Amino acid sequence: MNPERPQEPDAPEPPATGTPIGRRVLLGTLGLGALGVIAAPTLQRGLESVLGGVAGKDPTGLTGLLPNGGGFRYYSVTASVPHLGETSYRLTVNGLVDHPKTYTLADLRALPQTRLVHDVQCVTGWRVPKTPFEGVRLSALLDAAGVQSSAAAVRFSCFDGAYTESLTLDQARRDDVLVALKMQDKPVTHDHGGPVRLYVAPMYFYKSAKWLSGITVTRDVRPGYWEERGYDVDAWVGRSNGRDDAPTS
């Protein structure tokens, strides 16, 4: 990225709510990934609730690295994340578009929904098979906003105040990229990045930004939070980050 190149207008971002953690800490979860917890559904839900609650009060963010019975890990790059819901949540679409838009949860639910079922693969090694996600195709939101001819990428911001991600415009328009409102056939919980998160099916899970609040169309790709700390910008599962995992999509 050329730092001297003028930047397009960005969606306003909330102030950071915690201290970001680095790549070395995330890589430390490789050992935890091997300690999968096998539990009945009731126990699993209870464990997820406990871990999520503890993580929200943990100033170090390290509880976010613990495994749980669903196969997922609680990752957050800040010590705490605001809870947004039915009346407080907003998603903005702006930047190089003709018609900037702001969506409420009700607005997003009213749009055509797409359900996808693919494996989820984390760059640290763990994998959750056949995970359903449901939501609005990102391409539909981009089309509604009217992407300008000078655009080539999309930048995502999150209401944790720290996390960002990017895709090329061609990647963002894929049919398997969603603005997801459901995960595992229920509303996306706060601990899993709700009420709305990004889901990029064929890429490592760090591309599927949690707590999504802004979609900004830009001229070029801007490396996201983990790319600035050493991960690949083009994060195709099995073809990036030095890994050879089986594809997810």
Short mmCIF file of C-alpha atoms in Angstrom, two decimals:
data_model
loop_
_atom_site.label_atom_id
_atom_site.label_comp_id
_atom_site.label_asym_id
_atom_site.label_seq_id
_atom_site.Cartn_x
_atom_site.Cartn_y
_atom_site.Cartn_z
CA MET A 1 0.00 0.00 0.00
CA ASN A 2 1.34 3.43 -0.94
CA PRO A 3 1.08 5.67 2.15
CA GLU A 4 1.17 8.81 -0.01
CA ARG A 5 -1.87 7.85 -2.05
CA PRO A 6 -5.03 9.81 -1.08
CA GLN A 7 -7.50 7.70 0.82
CA GLU A 8 -11.18 7.43 0.07
CA PRO A 9 -13.69 8.44 2.76
CA ASP A 10 -13.96 5.81 5.48
CA ALA A 11 -16.84 4.84 7.71
CA PRO A 12 -16.44 6.39 11.17
CA GLU A 13 -14.86 3.89 13.53
CA PRO A 14 -15.50 3.74 17.30
CA PRO A 15 -12.58 4.24 19.67
CA ALA A 16 -10.62 1.15 20.58
CA THR A 17 -11.98 -0.60 23.65
CA GLY A 18 -8.90 -2.58 24.58
CA THR A 19 -5.27 -3.29 23.87
CA PRO A 20 -4.69 -5.27 20.67
CA ILE A 21 -2.82 -8.57 20.93
CA GLY A 22 -0.15 -9.71 18.53
CA ARG A 23 0.48 -12.58 16.14
CA ARG A 24 2.77 -14.44 18.56
CA VAL A 25 -0.06 -14.78 21.09
CA LEU A 26 -2.44 -16.12 18.46
CA LEU A 27 0.11 -18.64 17.25
CA GLY A 28 0.35 -19.86 20.82
CA THR A 29 -3.11 -21.37 20.33
CA LEU A 30 -1.65 -24.12 18.15
CA GLY A 31 -1.12 -26.19 21.27
CA LEU A 32 -4.62 -25.42 22.53
CA GLY A 33 -6.06 -26.43 19.18
CA ALA A 34 -4.94 -29.97 19.82
CA LEU A 35 -6.92 -30.12 23.06
CA GLY A 36 -10.43 -30.34 21.60
CA VAL A 37 -13.18 -30.59 24.18
CA ILE A 38 -15.78 -33.29 23.53
CA ALA A 39 -19.07 -32.52 25.24
CA ALA A 40 -22.79 -33.14 24.97
CA PRO A 41 -24.75 -30.21 23.46
CA THR A 42 -26.03 -28.98 26.83
CA LEU A 43 -22.56 -28.99 28.35
CA GLN A 44 -21.19 -27.37 25.23
CA ARG A 45 -23.61 -24.46 25.41
CA GLY A 46 -22.83 -23.97 29.09
CA LEU A 47 -19.11 -24.00 28.44
CA GLU A 48 -19.48 -21.47 25.62
CA SER A 49 -21.51 -19.19 27.90
CA VAL A 50 -18.95 -19.37 30.71
CA LEU A 51 -15.96 -18.80 28.44
CA GLY A 52 -17.66 -15.93 26.67
CA GLY A 53 -18.56 -14.25 29.96
CA VAL A 54 -15.09 -14.66 31.41
CA ALA A 55 -13.47 -13.42 28.21
CA GLY A 56 -15.53 -10.24 28.37
CA LYS A 57 -13.99 -9.41 31.76
CA ASP A 58 -10.44 -10.51 31.00
CA PRO A 59 -8.09 -7.52 30.52
CA THR A 60 -5.41 -9.72 28.96
CA GLY A 61 -7.61 -11.21 26.25
CA LEU A 62 -5.97 -14.60 26.84
CA THR A 63 -9.21 -16.37 27.79
CA GLY A 64 -10.18 -15.74 24.20
CA LEU A 65 -7.71 -18.44 23.21
CA LEU A 66 -9.40 -21.28 25.12
CA PRO A 67 -11.02 -24.15 23.19
CA ASN A 68 -14.68 -25.02 23.68
CA GLY A 69 -16.98 -27.91 22.84
CA GLY A 70 -18.16 -26.42 19.55
CA GLY A 71 -14.68 -26.61 18.11
CA PHE A 72 -14.38 -22.83 17.88
CA ARG A 73 -12.01 -20.62 19.89
CA TYR A 74 -12.85 -17.28 21.50
CA TYR A 75 -10.56 -14.85 19.71
CA SER A 76 -10.70 -11.14 20.38
CA VAL A 77 -7.96 -8.60 19.79
CA THR A 78 -9.29 -6.23 22.47
CA ALA A 79 -10.00 -6.72 26.16
CA SER A 80 -13.74 -6.06 25.72
CA VAL A 81 -16.30 -5.51 22.97
CA PRO A 82 -19.54 -3.50 23.26
CA HIS A 83 -22.80 -5.42 23.04
CA LEU A 84 -25.02 -4.13 20.21
CA GLY A 85 -28.53 -5.36 19.59
CA GLU A 86 -31.84 -4.77 17.85
CA THR A 87 -32.03 -1.03 18.43
CA SER A 88 -28.35 -0.09 18.60
CA TYR A 89 -26.74 -2.04 15.75
CA ARG A 90 -25.95 -0.29 12.45
CA LEU A 91 -24.00 -1.39 9.37
CA THR A 92 -22.71 1.32 7.05
CA VAL A 93 -21.78 0.88 3.38
CA ASN A 94 -19.80 3.81 1.99
CA GLY A 95 -16.60 4.88 0.23
CA LEU A 96 -16.50 4.76 -3.57
CA VAL A 97 -20.24 4.20 -3.99
CA ASP A 98 -23.04 6.25 -5.51
CA HIS A 99 -25.55 5.51 -2.78
CA PRO A 100 -24.08 5.17 0.73
CA LYS A 101 -26.40 3.18 2.96
CA THR A 102 -26.95 2.36 6.60
CA TYR A 103 -28.69 -0.86 7.61
CA THR A 104 -30.38 -1.89 10.84
CA LEU A 105 -30.77 -5.53 11.83
CA ALA A 106 -34.37 -5.42 10.61
CA ASP A 107 -33.21 -4.03 7.25
CA LEU A 108 -30.70 -6.85 6.81
CA ARG A 109 -33.22 -9.54 7.79
CA ALA A 110 -35.66 -8.18 5.22
CA LEU A 111 -33.23 -8.83 2.35
CA PRO A 112 -32.95 -12.20 0.54
CA GLN A 113 -31.00 -14.66 2.69
CA THR A 114 -28.46 -17.25 1.53
CA ARG A 115 -27.49 -20.33 3.56
CA LEU A 116 -24.07 -21.93 3.08
CA VAL A 117 -22.60 -25.01 4.74
CA HIS A 118 -18.81 -25.43 4.60
CA ASP A 119 -15.96 -26.38 6.87
CA VAL A 120 -14.38 -23.56 8.87
CA GLN A 121 -10.57 -23.59 8.94
CA CYS A 122 -8.47 -21.46 11.28
CA VAL A 123 -4.92 -20.57 10.32
CA THR A 124 -3.78 -21.90 13.71
CA GLY A 125 -4.84 -25.40 12.68
CA TRP A 126 -8.27 -26.20 14.10
CA ARG A 127 -11.18 -26.99 11.81
CA VAL A 128 -14.96 -27.18 12.37
CA PRO A 129 -16.70 -29.28 9.70
CA LYS A 130 -19.97 -28.49 7.95
CA THR A 131 -20.79 -25.23 9.69
CA PRO A 132 -23.94 -23.42 8.46
CA PHE A 133 -23.87 -19.66 7.95
CA GLU A 134 -26.81 -17.62 6.70
CA GLY A 135 -27.13 -14.00 5.68
CA VAL A 136 -27.07 -11.47 2.86
CA ARG A 137 -24.62 -11.88 0.01
CA LEU A 138 -22.05 -9.10 0.23
CA SER A 139 -22.41 -8.63 -3.53
CA ALA A 140 -26.07 -7.64 -3.03
CA LEU A 141 -25.12 -4.84 -0.63
CA LEU A 142 -22.43 -3.63 -3.00
CA ASP A 143 -24.85 -3.63 -5.93
CA ALA A 144 -27.42 -1.67 -3.91
CA ALA A 145 -24.79 0.94 -3.07
CA GLY A 146 -23.64 1.33 -6.68
CA VAL A 147 -19.89 0.67 -6.75
CA GLN A 148 -17.98 3.29 -8.75
CA SER A 149 -15.70 2.40 -11.66
CA SER A 150 -12.53 3.46 -9.83
CA ALA A 151 -13.09 0.92 -7.04
CA ALA A 152 -11.08 -2.29 -6.74
CA ALA A 153 -11.34 -3.40 -3.10
CA VAL A 154 -13.51 -3.47 0.01
CA ARG A 155 -12.40 -2.67 3.57
CA PHE A 156 -14.27 -3.93 6.64
CA SER A 157 -14.31 -2.29 10.07
CA CYS A 158 -15.66 -3.69 13.32
CA PHE A 159 -17.27 -2.23 16.41
CA ASP A 160 -14.60 -3.65 18.70
CA GLY A 161 -12.69 -0.55 17.58
CA ALA A 162 -9.58 -2.42 16.42
CA TYR A 163 -10.20 -5.19 13.92
CA THR A 164 -10.17 -4.59 10.16
CA GLU A 165 -10.12 -6.75 7.05
CA SER A 166 -10.04 -6.34 3.27
CA LEU A 167 -10.95 -8.19 0.10
CA THR A 168 -10.49 -7.37 -3.55
CA LEU A 169 -13.73 -6.39 -5.25
CA ASP A 170 -13.73 -9.64 -7.22
CA GLN A 171 -13.34 -11.65 -4.01
CA ALA A 172 -16.08 -9.64 -2.28
CA ARG A 173 -18.51 -10.38 -5.12
CA ARG A 174 -18.18 -14.17 -4.80
CA ASP A 175 -21.39 -16.07 -4.09
CA ASP A 176 -19.82 -17.63 -0.98
CA VAL A 177 -19.11 -14.37 0.83
CA LEU A 178 -21.87 -13.33 3.25
CA VAL A 179 -22.78 -10.64 5.69
CA ALA A 180 -23.93 -13.30 8.14
CA LEU A 181 -26.79 -12.98 10.63
CA LYS A 182 -26.93 -16.68 11.53
CA MET A 183 -24.28 -19.22 12.44
CA GLN A 184 -25.04 -22.87 13.16
CA ASP A 185 -28.70 -22.12 12.34
CA LYS A 186 -29.20 -19.57 15.10
CA PRO A 187 -28.54 -15.83 15.36
CA VAL A 188 -24.84 -15.06 15.58
CA THR A 189 -24.10 -14.58 19.27
CA HIS A 190 -22.00 -11.76 20.61
CA ASP A 191 -19.18 -14.15 21.48
CA HIS A 192 -19.09 -15.40 17.89
CA GLY A 193 -19.04 -11.87 16.44
CA GLY A 194 -22.72 -10.98 16.42
CA PRO A 195 -25.15 -9.67 15.79
CA VAL A 196 -23.55 -9.45 12.32
CA ARG A 197 -20.23 -10.82 11.08
CA LEU A 198 -18.51 -11.36 7.76
CA TYR A 199 -18.21 -14.89 6.40
CA VAL A 200 -15.67 -15.62 3.64
CA ALA A 201 -16.14 -19.35 3.01
CA PRO A 202 -13.01 -20.23 0.99
CA MET A 203 -10.52 -18.30 3.14
CA TYR A 204 -8.97 -18.80 6.57
CA PHE A 205 -11.32 -17.71 9.32
CA TYR A 206 -9.46 -14.51 10.22
CA LYS A 207 -10.91 -13.04 7.02
CA SER A 208 -14.44 -13.55 8.42
CA ALA A 209 -14.39 -10.42 10.54
CA LYS A 210 -16.46 -10.48 13.73
CA TRP A 211 -18.63 -7.59 15.02
CA LEU A 212 -18.95 -6.11 11.54
CA SER A 213 -19.98 -2.44 11.46
CA GLY A 214 -18.55 -0.90 8.28
CA ILE A 215 -18.09 -1.80 4.62
CA THR A 216 -16.02 0.76 2.73
CA VAL A 217 -15.32 0.49 -0.99
CA THR A 218 -11.77 1.60 -1.79
CA ARG A 219 -9.31 1.87 -4.68
CA ASP A 220 -6.90 -0.73 -3.36
CA VAL A 221 -6.60 -3.45 -0.74
CA ARG A 222 -5.59 -2.26 2.70
CA PRO A 223 -4.04 -4.99 4.85
CA GLY A 224 -6.20 -5.91 7.82
CA TYR A 225 -5.34 -6.42 11.48
CA TRP A 226 -3.61 -9.79 11.11
CA GLU A 227 -2.06 -9.02 7.73
CA GLU A 228 -0.24 -6.13 9.38
CA ARG A 229 1.14 -8.73 11.79
CA GLY A 230 2.39 -11.18 9.19
CA TYR A 231 -0.54 -13.15 7.77
CA ASP A 232 -1.30 -13.35 4.04
CA VAL A 233 -3.74 -10.85 2.54
CA ASP A 234 -5.00 -13.45 0.06
CA ALA A 235 -5.89 -16.11 2.60
CA TRP A 236 -7.17 -19.00 0.50
CA VAL A 237 -7.43 -22.15 2.61
CA GLY A 238 -4.62 -24.54 1.66
CA ARG A 239 -2.94 -22.03 -0.67
CA SER A 240 -1.62 -19.38 1.72
CA ASN A 241 0.14 -18.82 5.03
CA GLY A 242 2.44 -21.78 4.34
CA ARG A 243 -0.38 -24.28 5.02
CA ASP A 244 -1.77 -27.14 2.93
CA ASP A 245 -5.20 -27.64 4.52
CA ALA A 246 -7.99 -29.12 2.43
CA PRO A 247 -10.18 -26.44 0.82
CA THR A 248 -13.34 -25.39 2.64
CA SER A 249 -15.33 -24.16 -0.36
#
